[in-house]
mmCIF file of C-alpha atoms in Angstrom:
data_model
loop_
_atom_site.group_PDB
_atom_site.id
_atom_site.type_symbol
_atom_site.label_atom_id
_atom_site.label_comp_id
_atom_site.label_asym_id
_atom_site.label_seq_id
_atom_site.Cartn_x
_atom_site.Cartn_y
_atom_site.Cartn_z
ATOM 1 C CA UNK A 1 -10.605 22.265 44.827
ATOM 2 C CA UNK A 2 -7.242 21.817 46.587
ATOM 3 C CA UNK A 3 -6.954 23.019 50.188
ATOM 4 C CA UNK A 4 -5.122 26.266 50.826
ATOM 5 C CA UNK A 5 -1.579 26.234 52.129
ATOM 6 C CA UNK A 6 -0.748 27.807 55.504
ATOM 7 C CA UNK A 7 0.800 30.770 53.711
ATOM 8 C CA UNK A 8 -2.353 31.333 51.619
ATOM 9 C CA UNK A 9 -4.525 31.128 54.750
ATOM 10 C CA UNK A 10 -2.317 33.642 56.562
ATOM 11 C CA UNK A 11 -2.283 35.980 53.554
ATOM 12 C CA UNK A 12 -6.060 35.779 53.195
ATOM 13 C CA UNK A 13 -6.474 36.546 56.896
ATOM 14 C CA UNK A 14 -4.325 39.661 56.634
ATOM 15 C CA UNK A 15 -6.152 40.862 53.511
ATOM 16 C CA UNK A 16 -9.502 40.238 55.176
ATOM 17 C CA UNK A 17 -8.537 42.264 58.223
ATOM 18 C CA UNK A 18 -7.123 44.991 56.030
ATOM 19 C CA UNK A 19 -10.415 45.310 54.153
ATOM 20 C CA UNK A 20 -12.249 45.605 57.472
ATOM 21 C CA UNK A 21 -9.875 48.237 58.806
ATOM 22 C CA UNK A 22 -12.444 51.029 58.578
ATOM 23 C CA UNK A 23 -14.761 49.039 60.843
ATOM 24 C CA UNK A 24 -12.218 48.655 63.637
ATOM 25 C CA UNK A 25 -12.458 52.187 65.007
ATOM 26 C CA UNK A 26 -8.937 52.972 63.896
ATOM 27 C CA UNK A 27 -7.372 50.039 65.798
ATOM 28 C CA UNK A 28 -4.035 49.126 64.276
ATOM 29 C CA UNK A 29 -3.717 45.495 63.245
ATOM 30 C CA UNK A 30 -0.264 44.091 63.973
ATOM 31 C CA UNK A 31 1.640 41.682 61.795
ATOM 32 C CA UNK A 32 5.172 40.533 62.656
ATOM 33 C CA UNK A 33 7.584 37.799 61.623
ATOM 34 C CA UNK A 34 9.957 35.768 63.811
ATOM 35 C CA UNK A 35 12.698 33.684 62.185
ATOM 36 C CA UNK A 36 14.216 30.820 64.200
ATOM 37 C CA UNK A 37 17.744 29.758 63.218
ATOM 38 C CA UNK A 38 20.383 27.851 65.143
ATOM 39 C CA UNK A 39 21.900 24.517 66.079
ATOM 40 C CA UNK A 40 20.617 21.397 64.390
ATOM 41 C CA UNK A 41 18.349 19.512 66.825
ATOM 42 C CA UNK A 42 18.746 22.439 69.210
ATOM 43 C CA UNK A 43 15.082 22.718 70.194
ATOM 44 C CA UNK A 44 13.776 25.434 67.850
ATOM 45 C CA UNK A 45 10.581 23.554 66.981
ATOM 46 C CA UNK A 46 9.873 22.802 70.646
ATOM 47 C CA UNK A 47 10.057 26.503 71.504
ATOM 48 C CA UNK A 48 7.744 27.466 68.618
ATOM 49 C CA UNK A 49 5.159 24.834 69.564
ATOM 50 C CA UNK A 50 5.256 25.962 73.191
ATOM 51 C CA UNK A 51 4.734 29.586 72.170
ATOM 52 C CA UNK A 52 1.722 28.594 70.072
ATOM 53 C CA UNK A 53 0.236 26.350 72.801
ATOM 54 C CA UNK A 54 0.399 23.333 70.522
ATOM 55 C CA UNK A 55 0.605 20.069 72.418
ATOM 56 C CA UNK A 56 2.252 17.891 69.795
ATOM 57 C CA UNK A 57 5.628 16.147 69.483
ATOM 58 C CA UNK A 58 8.201 18.172 67.505
ATOM 59 C CA UNK A 59 9.215 16.806 64.121
ATOM 60 C CA UNK A 60 12.641 17.295 62.504
ATOM 61 C CA UNK A 61 12.771 20.412 60.344
ATOM 62 C CA UNK A 62 13.906 19.413 56.872
ATOM 63 C CA UNK A 63 14.688 22.789 55.318
ATOM 64 C CA UNK A 64 12.585 25.917 55.813
ATOM 65 C CA UNK A 65 9.237 25.630 57.562
ATOM 66 C CA UNK A 66 6.445 28.110 58.199
ATOM 67 C CA UNK A 67 3.562 28.381 60.622
ATOM 68 C CA UNK A 68 1.610 31.237 62.143
ATOM 69 C CA UNK A 69 -0.195 32.272 65.291
ATOM 70 C CA UNK A 70 -2.886 34.809 66.157
ATOM 71 C CA UNK A 71 -3.566 36.726 69.330
ATOM 72 C CA UNK A 72 -6.469 38.981 70.270
ATOM 73 C CA UNK A 73 -5.811 42.367 71.854
ATOM 74 C CA UNK A 74 -9.253 42.447 73.416
ATOM 75 C CA UNK A 75 -12.948 41.795 72.912
ATOM 76 C CA UNK A 76 -14.237 42.487 69.381
ATOM 77 C CA UNK A 77 -10.779 43.606 68.251
ATOM 78 C CA UNK A 78 -9.152 41.948 65.223
ATOM 79 C CA UNK A 79 -6.403 39.506 66.148
ATOM 80 C CA UNK A 80 -2.749 40.262 65.515
ATOM 81 C CA UNK A 81 -0.924 37.733 63.388
ATOM 82 C CA UNK A 82 2.622 36.436 63.756
ATOM 83 C CA UNK A 83 4.522 34.532 61.092
ATOM 84 C CA UNK A 84 6.966 31.931 62.423
ATOM 85 C CA UNK A 85 9.756 30.713 60.153
ATOM 86 C CA UNK A 86 12.255 27.995 61.065
ATOM 87 C CA UNK A 87 15.496 27.119 59.287
ATOM 88 C CA UNK A 88 16.520 23.476 59.623
ATOM 89 C CA UNK A 89 19.881 21.826 59.082
ATOM 90 C CA UNK A 90 21.984 24.067 61.323
ATOM 91 C CA UNK A 91 24.426 25.874 59.035
ATOM 92 C CA UNK A 92 23.902 23.674 55.979
ATOM 93 C CA UNK A 93 21.115 25.697 54.358
ATOM 94 C CA UNK A 94 22.307 29.289 54.647
ATOM 95 C CA UNK A 95 20.993 30.174 51.183
ATOM 96 C CA UNK A 96 17.417 29.751 52.425
ATOM 97 C CA UNK A 97 17.802 32.677 54.825
ATOM 98 C CA UNK A 98 16.964 35.050 51.993
ATOM 99 C CA UNK A 99 13.483 33.580 51.416
ATOM 100 C CA UNK A 100 11.517 34.995 54.390
ATOM 101 C CA UNK A 101 13.553 38.195 54.816
ATOM 102 C CA UNK A 102 12.435 40.666 52.147
ATOM 103 C CA UNK A 103 12.007 44.422 51.855
ATOM 104 C CA UNK A 104 8.278 43.919 52.480
ATOM 105 C CA UNK A 105 8.734 42.019 55.764
ATOM 106 C CA UNK A 106 11.981 43.463 57.122
ATOM 107 C CA UNK A 107 10.527 46.299 59.211
ATOM 108 C CA UNK A 108 8.564 43.858 61.393
ATOM 109 C CA UNK A 109 11.119 41.045 61.392
ATOM 110 C CA UNK A 110 13.014 39.505 64.338
ATOM 111 C CA UNK A 111 15.670 36.792 64.596
ATOM 112 C CA UNK A 112 15.848 34.113 67.292
ATOM 113 C CA UNK A 113 19.164 32.250 67.375
ATOM 114 C CA UNK A 114 18.922 28.963 69.310
ATOM 115 C CA UNK A 115 22.277 27.481 70.368
ATOM 116 C CA UNK A 116 22.732 23.994 71.825
ATOM 117 C CA UNK A 117 24.640 24.524 75.096
ATOM 118 C CA UNK A 118 25.348 20.791 75.358
ATOM 119 C CA UNK A 119 27.655 20.990 72.303
ATOM 120 C CA UNK A 120 30.084 23.831 73.115
ATOM 121 C CA UNK A 121 32.560 22.879 70.379
ATOM 122 C CA UNK A 122 29.914 23.523 67.718
ATOM 123 C CA UNK A 123 28.564 26.643 69.377
ATOM 124 C CA UNK A 124 30.866 29.350 67.994
ATOM 125 C CA UNK A 125 31.003 28.214 64.334
ATOM 126 C CA UNK A 126 27.220 27.704 64.313
ATOM 127 C CA UNK A 127 26.637 31.140 65.803
ATOM 128 C CA UNK A 128 29.189 32.874 63.601
ATOM 129 C CA UNK A 129 28.061 31.350 60.301
ATOM 130 C CA UNK A 130 24.369 31.944 60.892
ATOM 131 C CA UNK A 131 24.722 35.502 62.194
ATOM 132 C CA UNK A 132 27.135 36.538 59.443
ATOM 133 C CA UNK A 133 24.907 35.117 56.699
ATOM 134 C CA UNK A 134 21.770 36.688 58.193
ATOM 135 C CA UNK A 135 23.391 40.067 58.814
ATOM 136 C CA UNK A 136 24.826 40.179 55.299
ATOM 137 C CA UNK A 137 21.445 39.493 53.713
ATOM 138 C CA UNK A 138 19.587 41.930 55.984
ATOM 139 C CA UNK A 139 22.042 44.724 55.141
ATOM 140 C CA UNK A 140 21.508 44.063 51.428
ATOM 141 C CA UNK A 141 17.738 44.252 51.885
ATOM 142 C CA UNK A 142 18.064 47.503 53.862
ATOM 143 C CA UNK A 143 20.140 49.001 51.045
ATOM 144 C CA UNK A 144 17.533 47.873 48.528
ATOM 145 C CA UNK A 145 14.766 49.308 50.707
ATOM 146 C CA UNK A 146 16.676 52.592 50.985
ATOM 147 C CA UNK A 147 16.559 53.083 47.222
ATOM 148 C CA UNK A 148 12.753 52.822 47.262
ATOM 149 C CA UNK A 149 11.998 54.313 50.668
ATOM 150 C CA UNK A 150 14.895 56.196 52.225
ATOM 151 C CA UNK A 151 12.786 57.261 55.201
ATOM 152 C CA UNK A 152 11.924 53.675 56.130
ATOM 153 C CA UNK A 153 15.554 52.608 55.774
ATOM 154 C CA UNK A 154 16.722 55.481 57.962
ATOM 155 C CA UNK A 155 14.121 54.683 60.618
ATOM 156 C CA UNK A 156 15.288 51.078 60.709
ATOM 157 C CA UNK A 157 18.915 52.067 61.254
ATOM 158 C CA UNK A 158 17.872 54.380 64.084
ATOM 159 C CA UNK A 159 15.589 51.777 65.635
ATOM 160 C CA UNK A 160 18.421 49.303 66.222
ATOM 161 C CA UNK A 161 19.731 51.616 68.929
ATOM 162 C CA UNK A 162 16.398 51.803 70.760
ATOM 163 C CA UNK A 163 17.418 49.170 73.332
ATOM 164 C CA UNK A 164 20.579 51.047 74.276
ATOM 165 C CA UNK A 165 20.334 54.084 76.543
ATOM 166 C CA UNK A 166 21.947 57.217 75.110
ATOM 167 C CA UNK A 167 24.301 57.471 78.079
ATOM 168 C CA UNK A 168 25.265 53.763 78.093
ATOM 169 C CA UNK A 169 29.081 53.538 78.528
ATOM 170 C CA UNK A 170 29.421 50.926 75.735
ATOM 171 C CA UNK A 171 27.463 52.823 73.093
ATOM 172 C CA UNK A 172 30.585 53.648 71.054
ATOM 173 C CA UNK A 173 31.922 50.071 71.181
ATOM 174 C CA UNK A 174 29.030 47.800 70.284
ATOM 175 C CA UNK A 175 27.639 47.102 66.809
ATOM 176 C CA UNK A 176 23.901 46.332 67.072
ATOM 177 C CA UNK A 177 22.402 43.693 64.800
ATOM 178 C CA UNK A 178 20.358 45.399 62.036
ATOM 179 C CA UNK A 179 17.071 43.857 63.246
ATOM 180 C CA UNK A 180 15.933 42.638 66.701
ATOM 181 C CA UNK A 181 17.910 39.589 67.830
ATOM 182 C CA UNK A 182 17.362 37.144 70.691
ATOM 183 C CA UNK A 183 19.942 34.471 71.533
ATOM 184 C CA UNK A 184 18.642 31.401 73.358
ATOM 185 C CA UNK A 185 20.910 28.777 74.897
ATOM 186 C CA UNK A 186 18.988 25.499 74.917
ATOM 187 C CA UNK A 187 19.474 22.253 76.882
ATOM 188 C CA UNK A 188 20.444 24.068 80.052
ATOM 189 C CA UNK A 189 19.608 20.884 82.007
ATOM 190 C CA UNK A 190 22.710 19.269 80.444
ATOM 191 C CA UNK A 191 24.830 22.411 80.532
ATOM 192 C CA UNK A 192 24.349 22.929 84.284
ATOM 193 C CA UNK A 193 26.339 19.743 84.969
ATOM 194 C CA UNK A 194 29.416 21.042 83.105
ATOM 195 C CA UNK A 195 32.608 21.910 84.947
ATOM 196 C CA UNK A 196 32.291 25.393 86.520
ATOM 197 C CA UNK A 197 35.201 26.825 84.488
ATOM 198 C CA UNK A 198 33.631 25.671 81.219
ATOM 199 C CA UNK A 199 30.291 27.165 82.213
ATOM 200 C CA UNK A 200 32.041 30.423 83.059
ATOM 201 C CA UNK A 201 33.694 30.679 79.639
ATOM 202 C CA UNK A 202 30.482 29.857 77.761
ATOM 203 C CA UNK A 203 28.386 32.278 79.820
ATOM 204 C CA UNK A 204 30.820 35.189 79.547
ATOM 205 C CA UNK A 205 31.334 34.613 75.831
ATOM 206 C CA UNK A 206 27.628 34.518 75.036
ATOM 207 C CA UNK A 207 27.043 37.588 77.202
ATOM 208 C CA UNK A 208 29.693 39.471 75.242
ATOM 209 C CA UNK A 209 28.301 38.401 71.843
ATOM 210 C CA UNK A 210 24.730 39.256 72.836
ATOM 211 C CA UNK A 211 25.745 42.645 74.267
ATOM 212 C CA UNK A 212 27.930 43.461 71.250
ATOM 213 C CA UNK A 213 24.993 42.813 68.907
ATOM 214 C CA UNK A 214 22.446 44.572 71.136
ATOM 215 C CA UNK A 215 20.626 41.270 71.631
ATOM 216 C CA UNK A 216 18.762 39.632 74.502
ATOM 217 C CA UNK A 217 20.250 36.442 75.961
ATOM 218 C CA UNK A 218 18.543 33.668 77.890
ATOM 219 C CA UNK A 219 18.955 29.979 78.698
ATOM 220 C CA UNK A 220 16.193 27.381 78.633
ATOM 221 C CA UNK A 221 15.523 23.671 78.968
ATOM 222 C CA UNK A 222 12.510 21.395 79.272
ATOM 223 C CA UNK A 223 11.666 23.120 82.549
ATOM 224 C CA UNK A 224 8.153 24.577 82.411
ATOM 225 C CA UNK A 225 9.243 27.688 84.317
ATOM 226 C CA UNK A 226 12.059 28.439 81.837
ATOM 227 C CA UNK A 227 9.851 27.721 78.823
ATOM 228 C CA UNK A 228 7.268 30.177 80.142
ATOM 229 C CA UNK A 229 9.917 32.909 80.366
ATOM 230 C CA UNK A 230 11.038 32.155 76.804
ATOM 231 C CA UNK A 231 7.431 32.204 75.665
ATOM 232 C CA UNK A 232 7.056 35.690 77.113
ATOM 233 C CA UNK A 233 10.097 36.907 75.171
ATOM 234 C CA UNK A 234 8.872 35.395 71.889
ATOM 235 C CA UNK A 235 5.399 36.861 72.433
ATOM 236 C CA UNK A 236 7.013 40.266 72.804
ATOM 237 C CA UNK A 237 8.678 39.837 69.403
ATOM 238 C CA UNK A 238 5.592 38.353 67.757
ATOM 239 C CA UNK A 239 2.782 40.408 69.273
ATOM 240 C CA UNK A 240 4.415 43.433 70.864
ATOM 241 C CA UNK A 241 3.654 42.399 74.442
ATOM 242 C CA UNK A 242 5.542 44.379 77.111
ATOM 243 C CA UNK A 243 9.203 43.470 77.393
ATOM 244 C CA UNK A 244 10.469 41.841 80.592
ATOM 245 C CA UNK A 245 12.928 43.888 82.643
ATOM 246 C CA UNK A 246 14.149 40.989 84.786
ATOM 247 C CA UNK A 247 17.807 40.051 84.711
ATOM 248 C CA UNK A 248 19.978 37.141 85.886
ATOM 249 C CA UNK A 249 23.736 37.159 85.228
ATOM 250 C CA UNK A 250 24.683 34.412 87.720
ATOM 251 C CA UNK A 251 26.534 31.691 85.802
ATOM 252 C CA UNK A 252 25.194 29.127 88.288
ATOM 253 C CA UNK A 253 21.657 29.906 87.174
ATOM 254 C CA UNK A 254 19.938 30.152 83.761
ATOM 255 C CA UNK A 255 20.991 33.487 82.249
ATOM 256 C CA UNK A 256 18.241 35.970 81.423
ATOM 257 C CA UNK A 257 19.428 39.340 80.151
ATOM 258 C CA UNK A 258 17.201 41.697 78.192
ATOM 259 C CA UNK A 259 18.912 43.712 75.452
ATOM 260 C CA UNK A 260 20.574 46.852 76.730
ATOM 261 C CA UNK A 261 20.757 45.799 80.397
ATOM 262 C CA UNK A 262 24.261 44.291 80.324
ATOM 263 C CA UNK A 263 27.623 46.063 80.100
ATOM 264 C CA UNK A 264 31.231 45.238 79.317
ATOM 265 C CA UNK A 265 32.261 46.225 82.846
ATOM 266 C CA UNK A 266 29.885 43.608 84.279
ATOM 267 C CA UNK A 267 30.880 40.954 81.736
ATOM 268 C CA UNK A 268 34.603 41.466 82.367
ATOM 269 C CA UNK A 269 37.573 40.671 80.169
ATOM 270 C CA UNK A 270 37.941 37.410 78.202
ATOM 271 C CA UNK A 271 38.621 34.499 80.610
ATOM 272 C CA UNK A 272 42.316 33.988 79.898
ATOM 273 C CA UNK A 273 45.434 34.561 82.052
ATOM 274 C CA UNK A 274 46.805 38.126 81.768
ATOM 275 C CA UNK A 275 50.183 36.880 80.527
ATOM 276 C CA UNK A 276 48.468 35.076 77.631
ATOM 277 C CA UNK A 277 46.398 38.019 76.383
ATOM 278 C CA UNK A 278 49.385 39.516 74.568
ATOM 279 C CA UNK A 279 49.936 36.272 72.683
ATOM 280 C CA UNK A 280 46.485 36.406 71.120
ATOM 281 C CA UNK A 281 46.657 38.629 68.062
ATOM 282 C CA UNK A 282 43.158 39.909 67.302
ATOM 283 C CA UNK A 283 41.930 42.749 65.104
ATOM 284 C CA UNK A 284 38.682 43.280 67.019
ATOM 285 C CA UNK A 285 37.082 42.485 70.390
ATOM 286 C CA UNK A 286 34.896 39.849 68.723
ATOM 287 C CA UNK A 287 37.933 38.097 67.261
ATOM 288 C CA UNK A 288 39.673 38.162 70.651
ATOM 289 C CA UNK A 289 36.723 36.487 72.352
ATOM 290 C CA UNK A 290 36.580 33.932 69.561
ATOM 291 C CA UNK A 291 40.251 33.004 70.017
ATOM 292 C CA UNK A 292 39.821 32.679 73.784
ATOM 293 C CA UNK A 293 36.689 30.568 73.417
ATOM 294 C CA UNK A 294 38.192 28.239 70.810
ATOM 295 C CA UNK A 295 41.245 27.593 72.976
ATOM 296 C CA UNK A 296 38.982 25.729 75.383
ATOM 297 C CA UNK A 297 36.437 24.520 72.837
ATOM 298 C CA UNK A 298 38.225 23.965 69.507
ATOM 299 C CA UNK A 299 35.681 23.658 66.686
ATOM 300 C CA UNK A 300 35.139 20.333 65.051
ATOM 301 C CA UNK A 301 35.723 19.878 61.335
ATOM 302 C CA UNK A 302 33.626 22.632 59.730
ATOM 303 C CA UNK A 303 32.634 20.241 56.961
ATOM 304 C CA UNK A 304 30.612 18.235 59.476
ATOM 305 C CA UNK A 305 28.598 21.354 60.237
ATOM 306 C CA UNK A 306 27.658 21.772 56.588
ATOM 307 C CA UNK A 307 26.854 18.137 55.883
ATOM 308 C CA UNK A 308 23.211 17.284 55.411
ATOM 309 C CA UNK A 309 21.792 13.896 54.612
ATOM 310 C CA UNK A 310 19.886 13.265 51.407
ATOM 311 C CA UNK A 311 16.272 13.595 52.643
ATOM 312 C CA UNK A 312 15.207 11.022 50.066
ATOM 313 C CA UNK A 313 17.293 8.408 51.898
ATOM 314 C CA UNK A 314 16.594 9.514 55.451
ATOM 315 C CA UNK A 315 14.682 6.746 57.336
ATOM 316 C CA UNK A 316 12.551 9.259 59.252
ATOM 317 C CA UNK A 317 10.888 10.323 55.993
ATOM 318 C CA UNK A 318 10.337 6.774 54.733
ATOM 319 C CA UNK A 319 7.321 6.179 52.477
ATOM 320 C CA UNK A 320 7.189 2.591 51.204
ATOM 321 C CA UNK A 321 5.354 3.286 47.915
ATOM 322 C CA UNK A 322 7.396 6.383 47.095
ATOM 323 C CA UNK A 323 10.676 4.659 48.015
ATOM 324 C CA UNK A 324 9.837 1.681 45.797
ATOM 325 C CA UNK A 325 9.171 3.986 42.844
ATOM 326 C CA UNK A 326 12.432 5.814 43.556
ATOM 327 C CA UNK A 327 14.361 2.532 43.457
ATOM 328 C CA UNK A 328 12.741 1.640 40.125
ATOM 329 C CA UNK A 329 13.630 5.074 38.741
ATOM 330 C CA UNK A 330 17.257 4.761 39.878
ATOM 331 C CA UNK A 331 17.506 1.301 38.303
ATOM 332 C CA UNK A 332 16.045 2.655 35.047
ATOM 333 C CA UNK A 333 18.594 5.468 34.989
ATOM 334 C CA UNK A 334 21.450 2.975 35.496
ATOM 335 C CA UNK A 335 20.159 0.682 32.717
ATOM 336 C CA UNK A 336 19.566 3.631 30.358
ATOM 337 C CA UNK A 337 23.061 4.997 31.011
ATOM 338 C CA UNK A 338 24.566 1.582 30.292
ATOM 339 C CA UNK A 339 22.713 1.390 26.972
ATOM 340 C CA UNK A 340 23.938 4.854 26.014
ATOM 341 C CA UNK A 341 27.522 3.707 26.538
ATOM 342 C CA UNK A 342 27.166 0.700 24.173
#
């Protein structure tokens, strides 16, 4: 009998706990999903492994990968379960975003966007493409959910404002992401050696984007102290652990800003000379910040962001016997095609 897949194991665990619900003295069993998207080779897998206490070297994510973790609330209490999804390939596999985000999972779903701070020219297009694709799909799922369960859909739309105080001065300006969002800037150890002006632009821009979307923002690196802080944030998303209220907005230190604790007055205006602001024609605050950011960090050819190697020819996935059979198959196809042409 073939071994079960991770998904089948996770599903069986949930069903098992559900059947034992009456024996748990009314204790609610939690189940949440966290979806990691972001820069290619940006450190998503490393963060997931650290959160799950798995001491193993990270492997390149080929497409869409899944794993899960469990955490006990206390003695003799069923463990909560968290589903971890990871999208590989940067922005090249946007169509796969729709697979884990469904009407059944949406209400307990969170997004973690990991951006490589060491590659500032790729940062905005990576962020923009991934967030737009994710937001578009989530909104479609919410509309679909609303047709079946209008109450659930309405509760979701109200919940997105939960991180923002009712008297927050920016409440009428921002546009919260439809589901919880955390933005992580990785490779801070490289970023901290950037010129101070470049760091200022990147920090202010990411603070604006995170605040506009009602998201949390934090920087990390291989530092154990920073990874522990990130782990705490991910555990909050995955298992409902209390949210941290700490904050650091100093651009000379790793940023750590929980959703709802920042403000446009603290962030300031886009870092551009006053006499140049009028020359930048923008239809929205987000577009203005984009234009300012891309003046200093012009994006590379967008085609390079969408390119992805053929996995069958990627050396890191080499399998001698399989590769030899593939070569024979390719040769057969060439010979067969030649015969067809005669």
